[in-house]
Amino acid sequence: MQAIAPQLVDLGGLTVRRLLPRAARRLVGPWCFLDEVGPLAFEAGRRIDVPPHPHIGLQTVTWLLEGEMRHRDSLGGDSVARPGTLHLMTAGRGIAHAEESPEHATPRVHALQLWIALPESHRETAPAFEAHVDRPMVACDGARVAVILGELAGIRAEGRTFSPLVAADITLAGAAEIPLTPDFEHGLLPLSGEVVVEGERLERHHLYYFAPGAPALRLQVWDGAEARVLLLGGAPFGERIVMWWNFVARAPEEIAAAREDWQAGRRFGEVRGYPGARLDAPPLRGRPVAPNAMS
Ligand code: MN
């Protein structure tokens, strides 16, 4: 297994850990972006506040371990995610959204923000937003597994997907064998406690990559206490994508067009009710990066 160290990224005074894309690993299946926020306690008066911004060509997944997050989008979607709730937004040809701590939020947060690249056949799909307040649970030996999205052990979580994939939140109380889809590649991110995989103790805030081929993954707690890990998987994404800012595309020209549309107030609609200005796109310097050019 390959260990990927996080990159610390400053998001307007909030430091998050970026696990995807990284130089060592750009994608895990169609999963092309993973940020871990926290766990942290907010100082008095501080909160998360990401003003309206656009997306194309991807789905976003928000999964909280602690705290709450309010989502508002240009389709009129308005929902507060709490631990156990899936926020799944399909950007398709274009959507805008804002994310912020709701009023009277718990002063702590531990959150995962993920993006899924849409395959060529669906990347122009109509935008949509889904909130699911509970997720199916699977018992695997000494583990309780919440299937966040996709399918694990024959259990499918409600939520629209466009290519074969899985995301699962695994709570481990002893040893467990987690069944895998053999033609998927997988990623594992320890979230709390200490976990051993194939005899190796996982380092917190690192993403571990597993190539396709394994029928199962043997996980074990290190010290007898409970541990929690995120499992991501999917069929290797056979398309070369281009990423810049909040956009996933295939060609730099599409990125430039999406940026222009956002700046001109076209295509993405308006996030109503958000009390503040929307984000300006950064200047487009150089060419957008092709994150899976190396893989
Ligand atoms: Mn976003």
Short mmCIF file of C-alpha atoms and ligand atoms in Angstrom, two decimals:
data_model
loop_
_atom_site.label_atom_id
_atom_site.label_comp_id
_atom_site.label_asym_id
_atom_site.label_seq_id
_atom_site.Cartn_x
_atom_site.Cartn_y
_atom_site.Cartn_z
CA MET A 1 0.00 0.00 0.00
CA GLN A 2 1.08 3.55 -0.81
CA ALA A 3 0.97 6.25 1.91
CA ILE A 4 0.09 9.76 0.77
CA ALA A 5 0.94 12.66 3.09
CA PRO A 6 -1.50 15.55 3.36
CA GLN A 7 -0.83 19.03 2.02
CA LEU A 8 -1.84 21.80 4.41
CA VAL A 9 -4.05 24.30 2.58
CA ASP A 10 -5.22 27.63 3.98
CA LEU A 11 -8.87 28.29 3.15
CA GLY A 12 -9.36 31.85 4.35
CA GLY A 13 -7.83 31.34 7.78
CA LEU A 14 -8.93 27.72 8.14
CA THR A 15 -6.19 25.15 7.60
CA VAL A 16 -7.39 21.93 5.99
CA ARG A 17 -5.56 18.77 4.94
CA ARG A 18 -5.69 17.97 1.24
CA LEU A 19 -5.29 14.27 0.44
CA LEU A 20 -6.42 14.38 -3.22
CA PRO A 21 -5.21 15.46 -5.67
CA ARG A 22 -1.56 15.06 -4.62
CA ALA A 23 1.54 14.64 -6.76
CA ALA A 24 1.84 11.02 -5.66
CA ARG A 25 -1.79 10.16 -6.37
CA ARG A 26 -4.29 12.18 -8.36
CA LEU A 27 -7.35 9.94 -8.32
CA VAL A 28 -8.79 6.93 -6.51
CA GLY A 29 -11.36 5.59 -8.97
CA PRO A 30 -13.43 8.67 -9.88
CA TRP A 31 -12.63 10.36 -6.52
CA CYS A 32 -10.56 13.39 -7.54
CA PHE A 33 -10.60 15.60 -4.44
CA LEU A 34 -10.49 14.95 -0.69
CA ASP A 35 -10.10 17.54 2.05
CA GLU A 36 -10.19 16.72 5.75
CA VAL A 37 -11.32 19.66 7.90
CA GLY A 38 -10.45 19.33 11.58
CA PRO A 39 -11.11 17.86 14.02
CA LEU A 40 -10.91 21.33 15.55
CA ALA A 41 -12.62 23.63 17.99
CA PHE A 42 -13.60 27.07 16.73
CA GLU A 43 -12.35 30.11 18.54
CA ALA A 44 -15.15 32.36 19.78
CA GLY A 45 -16.98 34.03 16.91
CA ARG A 46 -15.27 31.94 14.21
CA ARG A 47 -17.15 29.68 11.82
CA ILE A 48 -16.93 28.13 8.39
CA ASP A 49 -18.21 30.45 5.68
CA VAL A 50 -17.63 29.63 2.03
CA PRO A 51 -19.51 32.18 -0.13
CA PRO A 52 -21.34 31.18 -3.33
CA HIS A 53 -19.03 29.60 -5.90
CA PRO A 54 -19.55 27.48 -9.04
CA HIS A 55 -18.82 23.86 -9.95
CA ILE A 56 -18.89 21.88 -13.20
CA GLY A 57 -18.23 18.27 -14.20
CA LEU A 58 -18.28 16.71 -10.75
CA GLN A 59 -20.33 15.64 -7.73
CA THR A 60 -19.52 16.91 -4.25
CA VAL A 61 -19.92 14.76 -1.14
CA THR A 62 -20.00 16.35 2.31
CA TRP A 63 -19.70 13.96 5.26
CA LEU A 64 -19.41 15.19 8.83
CA LEU A 65 -17.98 13.40 11.84
CA GLU A 66 -18.58 16.37 14.15
CA GLY A 67 -20.44 19.63 13.78
CA GLU A 68 -22.96 20.92 11.25
CA MET A 69 -22.80 22.46 7.78
CA ARG A 70 -25.49 24.39 5.96
CA HIS A 71 -25.65 24.07 2.16
CA ARG A 72 -27.54 26.48 -0.09
CA ASP A 73 -27.49 26.24 -3.88
CA SER A 74 -28.71 27.93 -7.04
CA LEU A 75 -31.51 25.35 -7.46
CA GLY A 76 -33.06 26.49 -4.17
CA GLY A 77 -31.60 23.61 -2.15
CA ASP A 78 -31.14 24.47 1.55
CA SER A 79 -30.08 21.76 3.98
CA VAL A 80 -28.07 21.31 7.18
CA ALA A 81 -25.79 18.27 7.30
CA ARG A 82 -25.02 16.65 10.65
CA PRO A 83 -23.06 13.48 11.43
CA GLY A 84 -24.82 10.69 9.54
CA THR A 85 -26.29 12.95 6.83
CA LEU A 86 -25.00 12.77 3.26
CA HIS A 87 -24.98 15.93 1.18
CA LEU A 88 -24.56 14.93 -2.47
CA MET A 89 -24.48 17.66 -5.09
CA THR A 90 -24.31 16.89 -8.80
CA ALA A 91 -22.81 19.86 -10.60
CA GLY A 92 -23.11 18.48 -14.13
CA ARG A 93 -23.10 21.41 -16.56
CA GLY A 94 -23.15 23.96 -13.74
CA ILE A 95 -24.36 24.81 -10.24
CA ALA A 96 -23.40 27.33 -7.55
CA HIS A 97 -23.53 26.77 -3.80
CA ALA A 98 -22.50 28.23 -0.46
CA GLU A 99 -21.48 26.31 2.66
CA GLU A 100 -21.40 27.75 6.15
CA SER A 101 -21.74 26.82 9.80
CA PRO A 102 -25.40 27.29 10.70
CA GLU A 103 -26.33 29.70 13.47
CA HIS A 104 -25.89 28.13 16.91
CA ALA A 105 -23.64 25.44 15.42
CA THR A 106 -21.61 23.15 17.65
CA PRO A 107 -18.26 24.96 18.09
CA ARG A 108 -16.38 21.95 16.73
CA VAL A 109 -16.01 20.48 13.27
CA HIS A 110 -14.57 17.36 11.68
CA ALA A 111 -15.65 17.13 8.06
CA LEU A 112 -14.74 15.44 4.80
CA GLN A 113 -15.24 17.20 1.50
CA LEU A 114 -14.96 14.99 -1.57
CA TRP A 115 -15.41 15.36 -5.30
CA ILE A 116 -16.27 12.66 -7.81
CA ALA A 117 -15.32 13.27 -11.46
CA LEU A 118 -18.28 12.68 -13.76
CA PRO A 119 -17.61 10.40 -16.74
CA GLU A 120 -17.75 11.89 -20.23
CA SER A 121 -21.24 10.50 -20.86
CA HIS A 122 -22.72 12.35 -17.87
CA ARG A 123 -20.65 15.44 -17.24
CA GLU A 124 -23.19 17.71 -18.94
CA THR A 125 -26.03 16.26 -16.86
CA ALA A 126 -28.57 18.55 -15.18
CA PRO A 127 -27.45 19.85 -11.76
CA ALA A 128 -29.11 18.35 -8.69
CA PHE A 129 -28.82 18.25 -4.90
CA GLU A 130 -29.69 15.37 -2.57
CA ALA A 131 -29.65 15.19 1.22
CA HIS A 132 -29.97 11.76 2.87
CA VAL A 133 -30.38 11.73 6.62
CA ASP A 134 -29.42 8.14 7.20
CA ARG A 135 -27.16 5.63 5.55
CA PRO A 136 -27.44 1.83 5.37
CA MET A 137 -25.31 -0.08 7.89
CA VAL A 138 -23.41 -3.30 7.23
CA ALA A 139 -21.97 -5.49 10.00
CA CYS A 140 -18.58 -7.06 9.10
CA ASP A 141 -17.03 -9.07 11.98
CA GLY A 142 -15.76 -6.42 14.42
CA ALA A 143 -16.85 -3.46 12.31
CA ARG A 144 -19.97 -1.38 11.77
CA VAL A 145 -19.91 0.08 8.29
CA ALA A 146 -22.04 3.00 7.13
CA VAL A 147 -22.26 2.95 3.34
CA ILE A 148 -22.03 6.65 2.48
CA LEU A 149 -22.42 6.22 -1.27
CA GLY A 150 -22.31 3.40 -3.80
CA GLU A 151 -22.26 -0.24 -2.78
CA LEU A 152 -20.46 -2.41 -0.26
CA ALA A 153 -21.08 -6.10 0.56
CA GLY A 154 -24.16 -6.06 -1.68
CA ILE A 155 -25.73 -3.13 0.20
CA ARG A 156 -26.39 -0.09 -1.95
CA ALA A 157 -26.79 3.40 -0.46
CA GLU A 158 -29.41 5.67 -1.93
CA GLY A 159 -27.80 8.52 -3.88
CA ARG A 160 -27.19 9.06 -7.57
CA THR A 161 -23.85 7.87 -8.96
CA PHE A 162 -22.53 7.85 -12.51
CA SER A 163 -19.75 5.27 -12.34
CA PRO A 164 -19.06 2.24 -10.10
CA LEU A 165 -17.78 3.46 -6.72
CA VAL A 166 -17.99 3.20 -2.95
CA ALA A 167 -17.51 5.44 0.08
CA ALA A 168 -17.92 3.97 3.55
CA ASP A 169 -17.38 5.10 7.14
CA ILE A 170 -16.03 2.13 9.11
CA THR A 171 -16.13 1.98 12.91
CA LEU A 172 -13.81 -0.75 14.13
CA ALA A 173 -14.06 -2.40 17.54
CA GLY A 174 -11.67 -5.33 16.94
CA ALA A 175 -10.62 -7.05 13.72
CA ALA A 176 -12.69 -7.09 10.55
CA GLU A 177 -12.46 -8.23 6.98
CA ILE A 178 -14.05 -5.65 4.72
CA PRO A 179 -15.16 -7.11 1.37
CA LEU A 180 -13.91 -5.16 -1.64
CA THR A 181 -14.86 -5.05 -5.30
CA PRO A 182 -11.70 -6.62 -6.81
CA ASP A 183 -11.59 -4.40 -9.90
CA PHE A 184 -11.77 -1.22 -7.79
CA GLU A 185 -8.77 0.71 -6.54
CA HIS A 186 -9.22 1.89 -2.93
CA GLY A 187 -8.15 4.55 -0.49
CA LEU A 188 -8.21 4.43 3.29
CA LEU A 189 -8.09 7.50 5.56
CA PRO A 190 -7.88 6.95 9.34
CA LEU A 191 -10.31 9.30 11.10
CA SER A 192 -9.92 8.48 14.80
CA GLY A 193 -8.19 5.88 16.97
CA GLU A 194 -5.35 3.67 15.77
CA VAL A 195 -5.75 1.19 12.93
CA VAL A 196 -3.53 -1.60 11.65
CA VAL A 197 -3.81 -2.81 8.05
CA GLU A 198 -1.78 -5.79 6.86
CA GLY A 199 0.45 -5.45 9.91
CA GLU A 200 1.12 -1.74 9.39
CA ARG A 201 -0.15 0.95 11.73
CA LEU A 202 -1.77 3.78 9.77
CA GLU A 203 -0.62 7.32 10.36
CA ARG A 204 -3.38 9.83 11.04
CA HIS A 205 -4.24 12.29 8.27
CA HIS A 206 -2.52 10.14 5.63
CA LEU A 207 -4.35 8.52 2.73
CA TYR A 208 -3.43 4.91 1.94
CA TYR A 209 -3.82 3.67 -1.63
CA PHE A 210 -4.53 0.06 -2.65
CA ALA A 211 -4.29 -1.06 -6.29
CA PRO A 212 -7.07 -3.20 -7.77
CA GLY A 213 -7.05 -6.93 -7.17
CA ALA A 214 -7.72 -7.51 -3.48
CA PRO A 215 -11.02 -9.25 -2.60
CA ALA A 216 -10.98 -7.93 0.98
CA LEU A 217 -9.12 -5.68 3.40
CA ARG A 218 -8.15 -6.84 6.90
CA LEU A 219 -8.41 -4.06 9.45
CA GLN A 220 -7.64 -4.21 13.15
CA VAL A 221 -7.62 -1.74 16.02
CA TRP A 222 -4.14 -1.13 17.43
CA ASP A 223 -4.81 -0.79 21.14
CA GLY A 224 -8.23 -2.30 21.77
CA ALA A 225 -10.05 1.03 21.64
CA GLU A 226 -12.43 1.94 18.84
CA ALA A 227 -11.12 3.36 15.60
CA ARG A 228 -12.74 4.89 12.58
CA VAL A 229 -11.62 4.96 8.93
CA LEU A 230 -12.96 6.23 5.61
CA LEU A 231 -12.91 3.78 2.70
CA LEU A 232 -13.07 5.11 -0.86
CA GLY A 233 -13.10 3.00 -3.99
CA GLY A 234 -13.95 2.89 -7.64
CA ALA A 235 -13.01 1.48 -10.99
CA PRO A 236 -9.87 3.25 -12.26
CA PHE A 237 -11.10 6.38 -14.06
CA GLY A 238 -10.14 5.82 -17.69
CA GLU A 239 -10.45 9.44 -18.78
CA ARG A 240 -7.94 12.24 -18.57
CA ILE A 241 -9.45 15.15 -16.65
CA VAL A 242 -8.43 18.76 -16.24
CA MET A 243 -8.98 20.50 -12.87
CA TRP A 244 -8.85 24.17 -12.00
CA TRP A 245 -10.44 25.97 -9.05
CA ASN A 246 -13.85 24.30 -8.62
CA PHE A 247 -14.10 22.92 -12.13
CA VAL A 248 -13.48 19.45 -13.57
CA ALA A 249 -13.35 19.34 -17.37
CA ARG A 250 -11.44 17.79 -20.26
CA ALA A 251 -9.94 20.83 -21.99
CA PRO A 252 -8.50 24.18 -20.79
CA GLU A 253 -10.98 25.98 -23.08
CA GLU A 254 -13.92 24.56 -21.10
CA ILE A 255 -12.36 25.80 -17.87
CA ALA A 256 -11.86 29.28 -19.34
CA ALA A 257 -15.48 29.34 -20.59
CA ALA A 258 -16.84 28.25 -17.18
CA ARG A 259 -14.76 30.91 -15.46
CA GLU A 260 -16.02 33.59 -17.84
CA ASP A 261 -19.64 32.50 -17.38
CA TRP A 262 -19.27 32.71 -13.60
CA GLN A 263 -17.66 36.14 -13.71
CA ALA A 264 -20.40 37.39 -16.08
CA GLY A 265 -23.23 35.96 -13.96
CA ARG A 266 -24.25 33.39 -16.59
CA ARG A 267 -24.97 29.63 -16.46
CA PHE A 268 -24.73 28.96 -12.72
CA GLY A 269 -27.75 30.80 -11.31
CA GLU A 270 -27.93 32.58 -8.01
CA VAL A 271 -27.65 31.27 -4.45
CA ARG A 272 -30.60 33.00 -2.79
CA GLY A 273 -30.60 33.87 0.89
CA TYR A 274 -26.83 33.88 1.37
CA PRO A 275 -25.99 37.03 3.35
CA GLY A 276 -22.96 38.28 1.48
CA ALA A 277 -21.05 38.56 -1.76
CA ARG A 278 -20.22 35.58 -3.94
CA LEU A 279 -16.63 34.48 -4.60
CA ASP A 280 -14.70 35.95 -7.48
CA ALA A 281 -12.86 33.42 -9.63
CA PRO A 282 -9.07 33.71 -9.31
CA PRO A 283 -7.17 34.88 -12.39
CA LEU A 284 -6.55 32.10 -14.88
CA ARG A 285 -2.74 32.02 -15.00
CA GLY A 286 -1.13 29.43 -17.19
CA ARG A 287 -2.95 26.26 -18.10
CA PRO A 288 -5.22 24.22 -15.85
CA VAL A 289 -3.56 21.06 -14.57
CA ALA A 290 -4.32 17.59 -15.84
CA PRO A 291 -4.35 15.79 -12.51
CA ASN A 292 -4.30 12.24 -13.80
CA ALA A 293 -1.75 12.78 -16.55
CA MET A 294 0.75 10.78 -14.49
CA SER A 295 -1.48 7.92 -13.44
MN MN B 1 -18.07 23.80 -3.34
#
